[in-house]
XYZ file of C-alpha atoms in Angstrom:
676
model
C 7.106 16.304 0.155
C 5.076 18.050 2.782
C 2.923 16.351 5.358
C -0.594 17.579 4.799
C -3.015 17.260 7.692
C -6.499 18.378 6.749
C -9.660 18.253 8.808
C -12.471 16.695 6.831
C -15.622 18.685 7.525
C -17.812 17.538 4.682
C -21.212 18.988 3.921
C -22.832 18.465 0.548
C -25.608 20.414 -1.102
C -28.664 18.631 -2.445
C -27.255 18.852 -5.963
C -23.779 19.279 -7.397
C -23.075 22.028 -9.911
C -22.764 20.822 -13.479
C -19.994 22.334 -15.539
C -19.593 21.858 -19.258
C -16.901 19.719 -20.767
C -13.689 21.440 -21.784
C -11.641 19.537 -24.345
C -8.187 20.675 -23.258
C -6.863 17.270 -22.246
C -6.904 13.731 -23.678
C -10.343 12.173 -23.550
C -12.408 15.295 -24.284
C -12.551 16.934 -20.843
C -10.302 19.048 -18.652
C -8.474 17.504 -15.719
C -10.691 19.569 -13.413
C -13.833 18.183 -15.063
C -12.547 14.644 -14.735
C -11.708 15.242 -11.082
C -15.186 16.686 -10.546
C -16.863 13.650 -12.097
C -14.772 11.168 -10.103
C -15.524 13.115 -6.925
C -19.228 13.087 -7.741
C -19.421 9.414 -8.635
C -17.746 8.366 -5.369
C -19.680 10.713 -3.094
C -22.248 8.910 -0.896
C -21.715 5.664 -2.721
C -24.740 3.949 -1.167
C -27.139 6.762 -2.052
C -28.364 8.508 -5.179
C -25.957 10.360 -7.459
C -26.114 14.048 -6.535
C -24.612 15.530 -9.681
C -27.518 16.274 -12.101
C -25.554 15.510 -15.256
C -24.199 12.173 -13.975
C -27.573 11.283 -12.494
C -29.166 11.824 -15.899
C -26.441 9.744 -17.559
C -27.204 6.883 -15.181
C -30.609 6.617 -16.886
C -29.832 7.636 -20.466
C -26.325 6.380 -21.237
C -26.061 3.190 -23.254
C -22.748 1.368 -22.615
C -23.021 -0.348 -25.996
C -22.874 3.032 -27.735
C -19.571 4.085 -26.176
C -16.142 4.312 -27.770
C -13.679 1.557 -26.828
C -10.284 0.318 -27.929
C -11.432 -3.324 -27.604
C -14.351 -2.927 -30.002
C -16.848 -2.934 -27.139
C -16.158 -6.540 -26.123
C -15.903 -5.679 -22.404
C -19.082 -3.599 -22.460
C -21.082 -6.338 -24.178
C -19.844 -8.941 -21.702
C -20.809 -6.879 -18.654
C -24.183 -5.899 -20.114
C -24.927 -9.575 -20.751
C -24.138 -10.384 -17.114
C -26.341 -7.493 -15.979
C -29.258 -8.445 -18.212
C -29.011 -12.079 -17.121
C -29.185 -10.882 -13.479
C -25.943 -12.668 -12.631
C -24.251 -9.735 -10.858
C -23.955 -9.464 -7.088
C -26.827 -7.556 -5.554
C -26.345 -4.129 -4.024
C -26.005 -3.644 -0.264
C -23.899 -6.772 0.133
C -20.285 -7.138 1.284
C -17.529 -7.371 -1.342
C -14.131 -9.063 -1.105
C -11.456 -9.050 -3.783
C -10.470 -12.542 -2.637
C -13.910 -13.846 -3.583
C -13.287 -15.143 -7.106
C -16.703 -14.378 -8.574
C -16.943 -10.936 -6.975
C -13.466 -10.066 -8.225
C -14.434 -11.158 -11.731
C -17.458 -8.874 -11.670
C -15.449 -5.891 -10.420
C -12.841 -6.499 -13.128
C -15.546 -6.671 -15.799
C -16.412 -3.068 -14.939
C -12.712 -2.186 -14.685
C -12.269 -3.488 -18.245
C -15.160 -1.374 -19.507
C -13.715 1.776 -17.927
C -10.114 0.983 -18.859
C -11.020 0.391 -22.512
C -13.027 3.629 -22.757
C -11.256 5.958 -25.178
C -12.957 9.259 -24.300
C -14.266 10.877 -21.162
C -17.919 10.830 -22.218
C -17.704 7.042 -22.424
C -15.784 6.697 -19.146
C -18.097 8.997 -17.188
C -21.227 7.553 -18.828
C -20.255 4.013 -17.862
C -19.367 5.079 -14.342
C -22.773 6.717 -13.904
C -24.683 3.853 -15.536
C -23.118 1.063 -13.490
C -22.975 3.113 -10.272
C -26.730 2.603 -9.815
C -26.786 -1.028 -11.012
C -23.761 -2.811 -9.535
C -22.745 -3.778 -6.041
C -21.236 -0.760 -4.323
C -18.051 -2.506 -3.202
C -17.391 -3.919 -6.646
C -18.071 -0.508 -8.156
C -15.684 1.351 -5.836
C -12.901 -1.151 -6.474
C -13.384 -0.988 -10.251
C -13.366 2.823 -10.270
C -10.263 3.030 -8.060
C -8.440 0.492 -10.221
C -9.497 2.194 -13.461
C -8.563 5.695 -12.309
C -5.223 4.298 -11.132
C -4.384 2.743 -14.507
C -6.352 4.566 -17.219
C -4.531 7.106 -19.399
C -7.688 9.228 -19.294
C -7.254 9.763 -15.544
C -3.509 10.272 -15.355
C -3.907 13.483 -13.327
C -6.982 12.549 -11.287
C -6.458 12.156 -7.539
C -8.649 9.590 -5.834
C -10.378 10.699 -2.629
C -9.070 9.011 0.524
C -10.737 5.614 0.832
C -11.286 6.102 4.551
C -13.764 8.859 3.659
C -15.384 6.979 0.760
C -15.947 3.700 2.634
C -15.387 4.671 6.284
C -16.746 1.378 7.644
C -13.591 -0.437 6.565
C -11.358 1.938 8.524
C -13.418 2.963 11.556
C -14.438 1.188 14.752
C -18.088 0.176 14.892
C -18.828 2.174 18.050
C -17.696 5.320 16.228
C -19.944 4.479 13.269
C -22.869 4.013 15.642
C -22.149 7.382 17.251
C -22.060 8.922 13.764
C -25.574 7.574 13.077
C -26.805 9.142 16.302
C -25.271 12.490 15.318
C -26.930 12.256 11.909
C -30.343 11.401 13.331
C -30.217 14.205 15.894
C -28.681 16.654 13.392
C -25.870 17.365 15.826
C -22.386 18.159 14.561
C -19.929 15.797 16.210
C -16.254 15.011 16.578
C -16.137 11.408 17.772
C -13.027 10.101 19.498
C -11.873 6.794 18.012
C -9.667 4.464 20.019
C -7.606 1.476 18.957
C -8.941 -2.025 19.484
C -8.098 -4.179 22.478
C -7.152 -3.205 26.005
C -4.049 -2.596 28.092
C -4.095 -6.249 29.162
C -3.204 -7.122 25.560
C 0.484 -6.402 24.842
C -0.326 -6.096 21.119
C -2.320 -2.992 22.005
C 0.975 -1.117 22.373
C 1.517 -1.257 18.600
C -2.114 -1.033 17.464
C -1.414 2.548 16.348
C 0.699 1.101 13.517
C -1.483 -1.628 12.009
C -4.735 0.287 12.584
C -3.463 3.598 11.234
C -5.758 4.670 8.381
C -2.763 5.994 6.449
C -1.047 2.610 6.759
C -4.250 0.854 5.660
C -4.517 3.220 2.676
C -0.856 2.642 1.757
C -1.414 -1.112 1.713
C -4.522 -1.034 -0.466
C -3.000 1.615 -2.777
C 0.035 -0.550 -3.452
C -2.190 -3.491 -4.328
C -4.191 -1.261 -6.664
C -1.034 -0.136 -8.459
C 0.436 -3.656 -8.593
C -2.634 -5.930 -8.672
C -2.141 -9.685 -8.651
C -4.784 -9.971 -11.388
C -2.887 -7.756 -13.850
C -2.692 -9.588 -17.176
C -0.339 -8.250 -19.849
C -2.503 -9.841 -22.539
C -5.301 -7.394 -21.719
C -3.298 -4.346 -20.605
C -1.100 -1.920 -22.527
C 2.139 -2.504 -20.635
C 4.091 -4.942 -18.525
C 4.696 -3.983 -14.900
C 8.418 -4.375 -14.379
C 9.647 -6.186 -11.279
C 6.165 -6.586 -9.849
C 7.094 -9.716 -7.929
C 10.175 -8.074 -6.451
C 8.151 -5.034 -5.438
C 5.617 -7.358 -3.774
C 8.478 -8.780 -1.707
C 9.925 -5.383 -0.870
C 6.799 -3.515 0.176
C 5.750 -6.301 2.536
C 9.306 -6.773 3.783
C 9.356 -3.091 4.679
C 6.022 -3.346 6.498
C 7.376 -6.289 8.477
C 10.679 -4.696 9.518
C 8.957 -1.430 10.364
C 6.472 -3.298 12.535
C 9.357 -4.981 14.350
C 10.980 -1.586 14.948
C 7.701 -0.294 16.414
C 7.553 -3.355 18.669
C 11.081 -2.770 19.946
C 10.255 0.858 20.696
C 7.372 -0.441 22.840
C 9.474 -3.058 24.660
C 8.118 -6.005 22.704
C 10.119 -8.702 20.937
C 10.073 -8.831 17.123
C 7.045 -10.674 15.825
C 7.284 -14.456 15.447
C 6.494 -16.053 12.118
C 3.291 -17.985 11.606
C 3.355 -21.779 11.173
C 0.623 -23.841 9.534
C 1.041 -26.711 11.990
C 1.069 -24.514 15.090
C -1.434 -22.346 16.934
C -2.183 -18.734 16.102
C -1.260 -17.370 19.518
C -2.764 -13.903 19.215
C -6.489 -13.549 18.780
C -8.082 -10.439 17.356
C -11.377 -8.615 17.786
C -11.676 -6.165 14.856
C -14.347 -3.872 16.376
C -15.406 -3.047 12.834
C -18.523 -3.765 10.807
C -19.563 -3.899 7.193
C -21.917 -1.236 5.921
C -24.140 -4.177 4.986
C -23.444 -7.737 6.084
C -22.720 -7.721 9.799
C -19.576 -7.458 11.901
C -16.102 -8.569 10.932
C -15.442 -11.968 12.581
C -13.247 -12.228 15.666
C -10.620 -14.873 16.384
C -9.847 -16.100 19.935
C -6.333 -16.718 21.249
C -4.481 -19.955 20.569
C -6.501 -21.167 17.591
C -4.984 -24.090 15.709
C -5.235 -23.797 11.934
C -8.162 -25.701 10.485
C -8.995 -26.579 6.904
C -11.250 -23.958 5.335
C -14.099 -25.381 3.327
C -13.971 -24.401 -0.312
C -10.550 -22.708 0.056
C -7.741 -25.061 1.070
C -6.628 -27.674 3.555
C -3.794 -27.012 5.968
C -1.773 -29.788 4.365
C -2.215 -28.067 0.980
C -0.486 -24.978 2.385
C 2.364 -27.105 3.742
C 2.754 -28.780 0.351
C 2.881 -25.442 -1.489
C 5.437 -24.112 0.974
C 7.541 -27.253 0.523
C 7.487 -26.943 -3.267
C 8.584 -23.299 -3.115
C 11.370 -23.962 -0.615
C 12.506 -26.898 -2.732
C 12.712 -24.599 -5.774
C 14.812 -22.137 -3.780
C 17.161 -24.925 -2.689
C 17.546 -26.118 -6.273
C 17.889 -22.591 -7.599
C 15.145 -22.851 -10.204
C 11.401 -23.057 -10.752
C 9.781 -25.387 -13.240
C 7.501 -23.642 -15.735
C 4.132 -25.064 -16.698
C 5.735 -26.194 -19.966
C 8.483 -28.059 -18.092
C 11.124 -25.366 -18.695
C 13.795 -24.627 -16.101
C 13.649 -21.043 -14.814
C 16.785 -20.130 -12.876
C 16.494 -17.830 -9.865
C 20.168 -17.806 -8.867
C 20.589 -14.240 -10.052
C 19.421 -10.693 -9.386
C 16.161 -11.299 -11.250
C 15.280 -14.398 -9.202
C 13.566 -12.430 -6.447
C 11.100 -11.089 -9.011
C 10.082 -14.582 -10.105
C 9.843 -15.762 -6.496
C 7.572 -12.838 -5.631
C 5.279 -13.644 -8.549
C 5.110 -17.271 -7.399
C 4.451 -16.565 -3.720
C 1.753 -13.944 -4.299
C 0.723 -15.579 -6.831
C 0.101 -13.106 -9.621
C -0.730 -13.824 -13.252
C 3.019 -13.491 -13.843
C 3.668 -16.735 -11.944
C 5.334 -19.257 -14.299
C 3.449 -22.261 -12.904
C 0.512 -21.429 -10.584
C -1.005 -24.884 -11.070
C 1.983 -26.439 -9.291
C 3.220 -23.733 -6.923
C -0.236 -22.405 -6.083
C -1.019 -19.020 -4.572
C 0.608 -19.080 -1.163
C 0.026 -15.443 -0.218
C -3.519 -14.945 -1.458
C -4.731 -18.298 -0.162
C -3.025 -17.693 3.174
C -4.926 -14.419 3.598
C -8.234 -16.247 3.167
C -7.171 -19.198 5.332
C -6.173 -16.901 8.177
C -9.186 -14.638 7.724
C -11.618 -17.569 7.976
C -10.277 -19.203 11.131
C -13.165 -17.719 13.119
C -15.630 -19.750 11.027
C -13.608 -22.180 8.874
C -16.537 -24.415 7.926
C -19.124 -21.690 7.381
C -21.207 -22.883 10.308
C -22.230 -19.345 11.236
C -22.258 -17.893 7.700
C -19.959 -15.088 8.814
C -18.751 -12.502 6.266
C -15.055 -12.368 5.283
C -12.487 -11.499 7.946
C -10.195 -8.479 7.967
C -7.412 -10.470 6.276
C -9.655 -10.761 3.190
C -9.508 -7.036 2.461
C -6.359 -5.063 1.707
C -8.001 -2.079 3.418
C -8.304 -3.898 6.756
C -5.597 -6.599 6.702
C -2.911 -4.755 8.696
C -5.342 -4.214 11.586
C -4.817 -7.842 12.604
C -1.395 -8.455 14.257
C -1.453 -11.911 12.627
C -0.968 -10.111 9.289
C 2.604 -9.369 10.326
C 3.147 -12.948 11.533
C 1.933 -14.167 8.154
C 4.276 -11.837 6.294
C 7.202 -12.628 8.589
C 6.670 -16.254 7.543
C 6.778 -15.318 3.855
C 9.616 -12.856 4.432
C 11.736 -15.682 5.813
C 11.104 -17.659 2.620
C 12.299 -14.689 0.604
C 15.368 -14.490 2.827
C 16.220 -18.120 2.074
C 16.481 -17.157 -1.581
C 18.397 -13.937 -0.974
C 20.867 -15.744 1.306
C 21.472 -18.327 -1.420
C 23.032 -15.621 -3.615
C 26.746 -14.786 -3.291
C 27.583 -11.708 -1.202
C 28.611 -8.515 -2.959
C 32.339 -8.145 -3.412
C 34.334 -5.001 -2.844
C 34.344 -4.458 -6.608
C 30.532 -4.698 -6.643
C 30.258 -1.999 -3.983
C 32.943 0.552 -4.866
C 32.253 3.899 -6.531
C 35.813 4.887 -7.521
C 36.818 8.411 -6.619
C 33.773 9.090 -4.418
C 33.822 9.124 -0.627
C 31.334 10.035 2.109
C 33.137 12.299 4.532
C 30.556 13.403 7.059
C 26.962 12.990 8.250
C 25.173 15.557 10.407
C 21.619 16.117 11.625
C 20.287 19.637 12.075
C 18.102 18.795 15.061
C 17.068 16.057 17.487
C 14.900 13.330 15.953
C 11.549 13.310 17.725
C 8.301 11.388 17.289
C 4.968 12.128 18.924
C 1.266 11.460 18.520
C -1.135 13.967 17.005
C -4.900 14.107 16.599
C -6.256 13.727 13.087
C -9.816 14.251 11.903
C -11.566 12.643 8.959
C -15.159 12.782 7.805
C -17.803 10.150 8.484
C -20.447 11.786 6.296
C -20.264 8.905 3.826
C -20.682 6.340 6.610
C -24.281 7.205 7.441
C -27.471 6.772 5.465
C -28.690 9.843 3.705
C -31.646 11.675 2.275
C -31.831 14.905 0.329
C -34.592 16.049 2.696
C -32.216 16.301 5.670
C -29.139 18.515 5.493
C -25.745 17.087 6.364
C -23.996 18.146 9.535
C -20.241 17.756 10.041
C -19.498 14.356 11.598
C -15.840 13.528 12.085
C -13.764 10.803 13.660
C -10.794 11.974 15.733
C -7.906 9.533 15.972
C -4.423 9.638 17.447
C -1.638 8.908 14.992
C 2.139 8.731 15.013
C 4.164 11.485 13.398
C 7.580 13.105 13.725
C 9.159 16.526 13.541
C 10.746 17.455 10.228
C 14.520 17.220 10.115
C 17.428 17.747 7.726
C 20.424 15.543 7.061
C 23.663 17.061 5.794
C 25.895 14.710 3.839
C 29.450 15.647 2.940
C 30.643 13.820 -0.207
C 33.912 14.283 -2.056
C 34.182 13.556 -5.773
C 37.823 13.060 -6.771
C 37.104 11.977 -10.340
C 38.080 15.313 -11.870
C 34.665 15.688 -13.516
C 30.994 15.828 -12.571
C 29.400 12.447 -11.827
C 25.842 11.231 -11.312
C 25.284 9.553 -7.957
C 22.508 7.518 -6.366
C 22.241 8.024 -2.606
C 20.619 5.324 -0.468
C 19.844 5.664 3.239
C 18.775 2.819 5.546
C 18.464 2.358 9.281
C 17.710 -0.380 11.795
C 17.341 -0.607 15.582
C 20.795 -1.072 17.054
C 19.679 -3.346 19.915
C 17.126 -6.087 20.431
C 14.678 -6.113 23.340
C 17.387 -7.510 25.641
C 19.738 -4.689 24.651
C 21.943 -7.075 22.689
C 23.381 -5.407 19.607
C 22.215 -6.836 16.301
C 25.091 -8.263 14.252
C 25.543 -6.412 10.968
C 24.166 -9.296 8.879
C 21.023 -9.464 11.021
C 20.651 -5.711 11.164
C 20.937 -5.207 7.422
C 18.023 -7.649 6.823
C 15.930 -5.552 9.221
C 16.968 -2.296 7.544
C 14.250 0.302 6.992
C 14.603 2.205 3.738
C 14.588 5.898 4.649
C 15.446 7.588 1.360
C 16.794 7.134 -2.138
C 17.609 9.902 -4.589
C 19.810 10.815 -7.542
C 22.089 13.839 -7.562
C 24.991 15.242 -9.608
C 28.243 15.585 -7.704
C 30.553 18.419 -8.713
C 34.312 18.012 -8.650
C 35.729 18.166 -5.145
C 33.724 18.539 -1.916
C 29.907 18.516 -2.058
C 27.542 19.418 0.763
C 24.071 17.877 0.330
C 21.181 18.921 2.542
C 18.293 16.500 2.413
C 14.986 17.218 4.172
C 12.825 14.461 5.618
C 9.965 15.935 3.602
C 11.823 15.035 0.395
C 12.122 11.320 1.093
C 11.634 9.191 -2.002
C 9.864 6.451 -0.035
C 7.033 8.525 1.443
C 4.112 10.590 0.173
C 1.959 13.311 1.737
C -1.584 12.605 2.895
C -4.179 13.012 0.173
C -6.410 16.038 0.846
C -9.771 15.299 2.429
C -12.698 14.500 0.165
C -14.266 17.898 0.846
C -10.987 19.690 0.105
C -10.735 17.894 -3.238
C -14.320 18.925 -3.995
C -13.688 22.566 -3.060
C -10.423 22.806 -5.033
C -12.025 21.196 -8.068
C -15.146 23.360 -8.043
C -13.020 26.493 -7.638
C -10.882 25.526 -10.643
C -13.956 24.827 -12.761
C -15.692 28.042 -11.752
C -12.627 30.184 -12.508
C -11.511 28.230 -15.561
C -8.061 27.793 -14.019
C -5.876 24.698 -13.881
C -6.305 22.258 -11.017
C -2.976 21.591 -9.305
C -2.927 18.248 -7.502
C 0.470 17.084 -8.760
C 1.816 16.362 -5.271
C -0.855 13.744 -4.685
C -0.975 11.888 -8.008
C 1.218 9.065 -6.684
C 0.034 7.532 -3.452
C 2.399 4.568 -3.472
C 4.708 5.499 -0.619
C 4.240 5.307 3.114
C 2.677 8.314 4.819
C 5.432 10.893 5.298
C 4.838 10.930 9.054
C 5.814 7.239 9.239
C 9.307 7.873 7.861
C 10.762 7.566 11.362
C 9.780 4.656 13.606
C 8.558 5.610 17.047
C 11.361 6.439 19.449
C 11.596 6.066 23.206
C 11.385 8.713 25.896
C 15.025 8.118 26.772
C 15.940 7.743 23.106
C 16.076 4.627 20.943
C 19.333 3.964 19.115
C 19.329 3.288 15.401
C 22.206 2.341 13.145
C 21.939 4.510 10.011
C 23.910 3.641 6.890
C 24.578 5.789 3.813
C 25.653 4.396 0.478
C 26.528 6.330 -2.685
C 26.725 4.437 -5.963
C 27.173 5.235 -9.645
C 23.915 6.915 -10.637
C 24.552 6.484 -14.346
C 24.734 2.706 -13.981
C 21.890 2.552 -11.478
C 19.367 4.793 -13.235
C 17.004 3.038 -15.659
C 15.288 6.232 -16.838
C 16.547 9.710 -17.648
C 16.366 12.774 -15.441
C 16.120 11.100 -12.039
C 18.288 13.833 -10.489
C 15.710 16.435 -11.578
C 12.605 14.487 -10.592
C 10.530 15.753 -7.678
C 7.961 12.975 -8.053
C 10.331 9.992 -8.105
C 8.909 7.056 -6.225
C 10.922 3.881 -5.894
C 7.977 1.567 -6.479
C 7.836 2.344 -10.179
C 6.775 4.776 -12.873
C 3.361 5.377 -14.422
C 4.029 3.203 -17.474
C 5.269 0.268 -15.403
C 8.948 1.104 -15.921
C 11.055 0.592 -12.811
C 13.516 3.511 -12.521
C 16.347 1.809 -10.621
C 18.549 -0.907 -12.116
C 19.618 -2.108 -8.685
C 17.637 -4.601 -6.578
C 15.363 -3.354 -3.828
C 17.435 -2.942 -0.691
C 20.788 -2.749 -2.492
C 23.488 -3.041 -1.141
C 21.928 -4.644 1.962
C 19.755 -7.178 0.145
C 22.414 -9.911 0.161
C 24.063 -11.550 3.130
C 27.169 -9.914 4.547
C 29.590 -12.589 5.748
C 32.248 -10.034 6.691
C 31.079 -6.501 7.374
C 34.608 -5.189 6.877
C 34.036 -5.497 3.123
C 31.177 -3.022 3.050
C 32.588 -0.851 5.824
C 35.861 -0.687 3.940
C 34.622 1.134 0.832
C 34.810 4.932 0.893
C 31.294 5.409 -0.538
C 29.706 3.766 2.524
C 29.355 5.363 5.948
C 27.428 4.456 9.114
C 26.416 6.538 12.123
C 24.425 5.848 15.280
C 21.580 8.193 16.145
C 18.813 8.296 18.722
C 15.105 8.788 18.085
C 13.230 10.308 21.014
C 9.521 9.987 21.632
C 7.778 12.937 23.261
C 4.719 11.968 25.281
C 1.652 14.168 25.497
C 1.727 16.645 28.341
């Protein structure tokens, strides 16, 4: 996959062109038409719809007349709520962790998801766009486009250009308003929060990166905790395990960034201890005030209407007790064993807690409640009527360093379970007849910072009487030079075999330059790549580019680029090719390598080749260019092995894994090049 860096210079005309429907795809419209309508409905979300056709639909469409696969039940329910004036007003903050607001957003999601043709989908989107709270509307549209079969090939515009307030410092937003009022094109430099007197500032580039924020919210859109099989058309396989893995990877990557900046790995959070690091978000809601700050050394307090601190300790105790016993108790009293490969999936469902949790009444919702508890510590009793904190939005959560302390705490609970499982034996690890002979890099591994621009047009208030001028934020972000890895593998089986190749790496030394033992290092391993390939008889030379990594994705094109590409396809009648951006689940490609050091930072890189026929859960993985290890479109998980295999279980004696021929480790250095 290629890293795509696009400057977002957005200027919109007073009205969008209206193109007729073309019934060459499911749902009664072309993919280009669907993309056009989604673009239009999300453009300037707080202002009037600019597309004439959709604007007309917002007045004339009747949701009760649409075509649905649930008989119109969802549409009738939402219309009843609307007519009874029970929906959240417009120009008010929205949080998915607010139960009532989430219910309202999901009512609209249900209407869109159950629409069986594009006229119904687009008509509902236009109708409710002008009647529902903007935050609820955006969430519902993003969730519906992510999961609806009608929008399988639609690419969602980058959220940081749809709702820039959630991703951009308030002083930059204020400067954008000034540029708008004075009709002066502007490129506004955005800096990270904090100051040099705050050690956490050294790694702010990671948690505050808009690509990282987008990755986090995208994952939670693809694997939502509210997903209910009873109302959806498929089961999401291994959702709980994927919840563990994606947050585990964020945590170990954050620790690697800390080590590259001469900081110790992050400490876990404790409910009965102080939150040592405060945080000033420097961000504001479009409507509803500033995000609350939290001073240093705050001791956890009960949060009115959410939970008491002792409740969180009780839930933690119940979960740890289940891990120690090796089973959870279902709500019907059944015993659900977790002493197997599948146990991590159940544990993830319990900790989050998703609707898949076997007993949420007893084990609670540790993760979701913890986000609210931590987010409200600036105003736990509602004395100042502050809006939700950054931890109460997936878009903003990673900005707060305490996010990583919270997930280190949960990650250690997951590790308790993983360490309770027996280590892999030599027989579990061997791939008979296959050996890794050599590993080589084609060039020095280098990271650096680059400037990136994105549009703030949708951040400022608007009127059709005043033309837009380009207003962009300019931020510094981490990236790396592309590189190739050459892997020499010999297949002595006498016939072609399918192989799965897995690549991990971890910092070789801690902040005191003490080498991590193998068992500690493997738990901190960063997944760098995973792919399937056919090995011919005899020696094989595999060249793998960093741009091909199965764990990363390219940046989505800017909103204006999506608009231009879509309008061009519609005008010419040609196909719209956005295939490279249809899955946004992975990390940004530029984050594949952790930041290095000027003198070079040593990493221990391990390569493991296993039987691809046994490991693959779907066909054709060796031919797939869109494989992403978080799952397939229909919820099917493509790999039979656990996330992190073969490093997911404890290694009591590293000679066992080092002794198999299909495993090989090398030490490499990652260099960081400072700006001249």
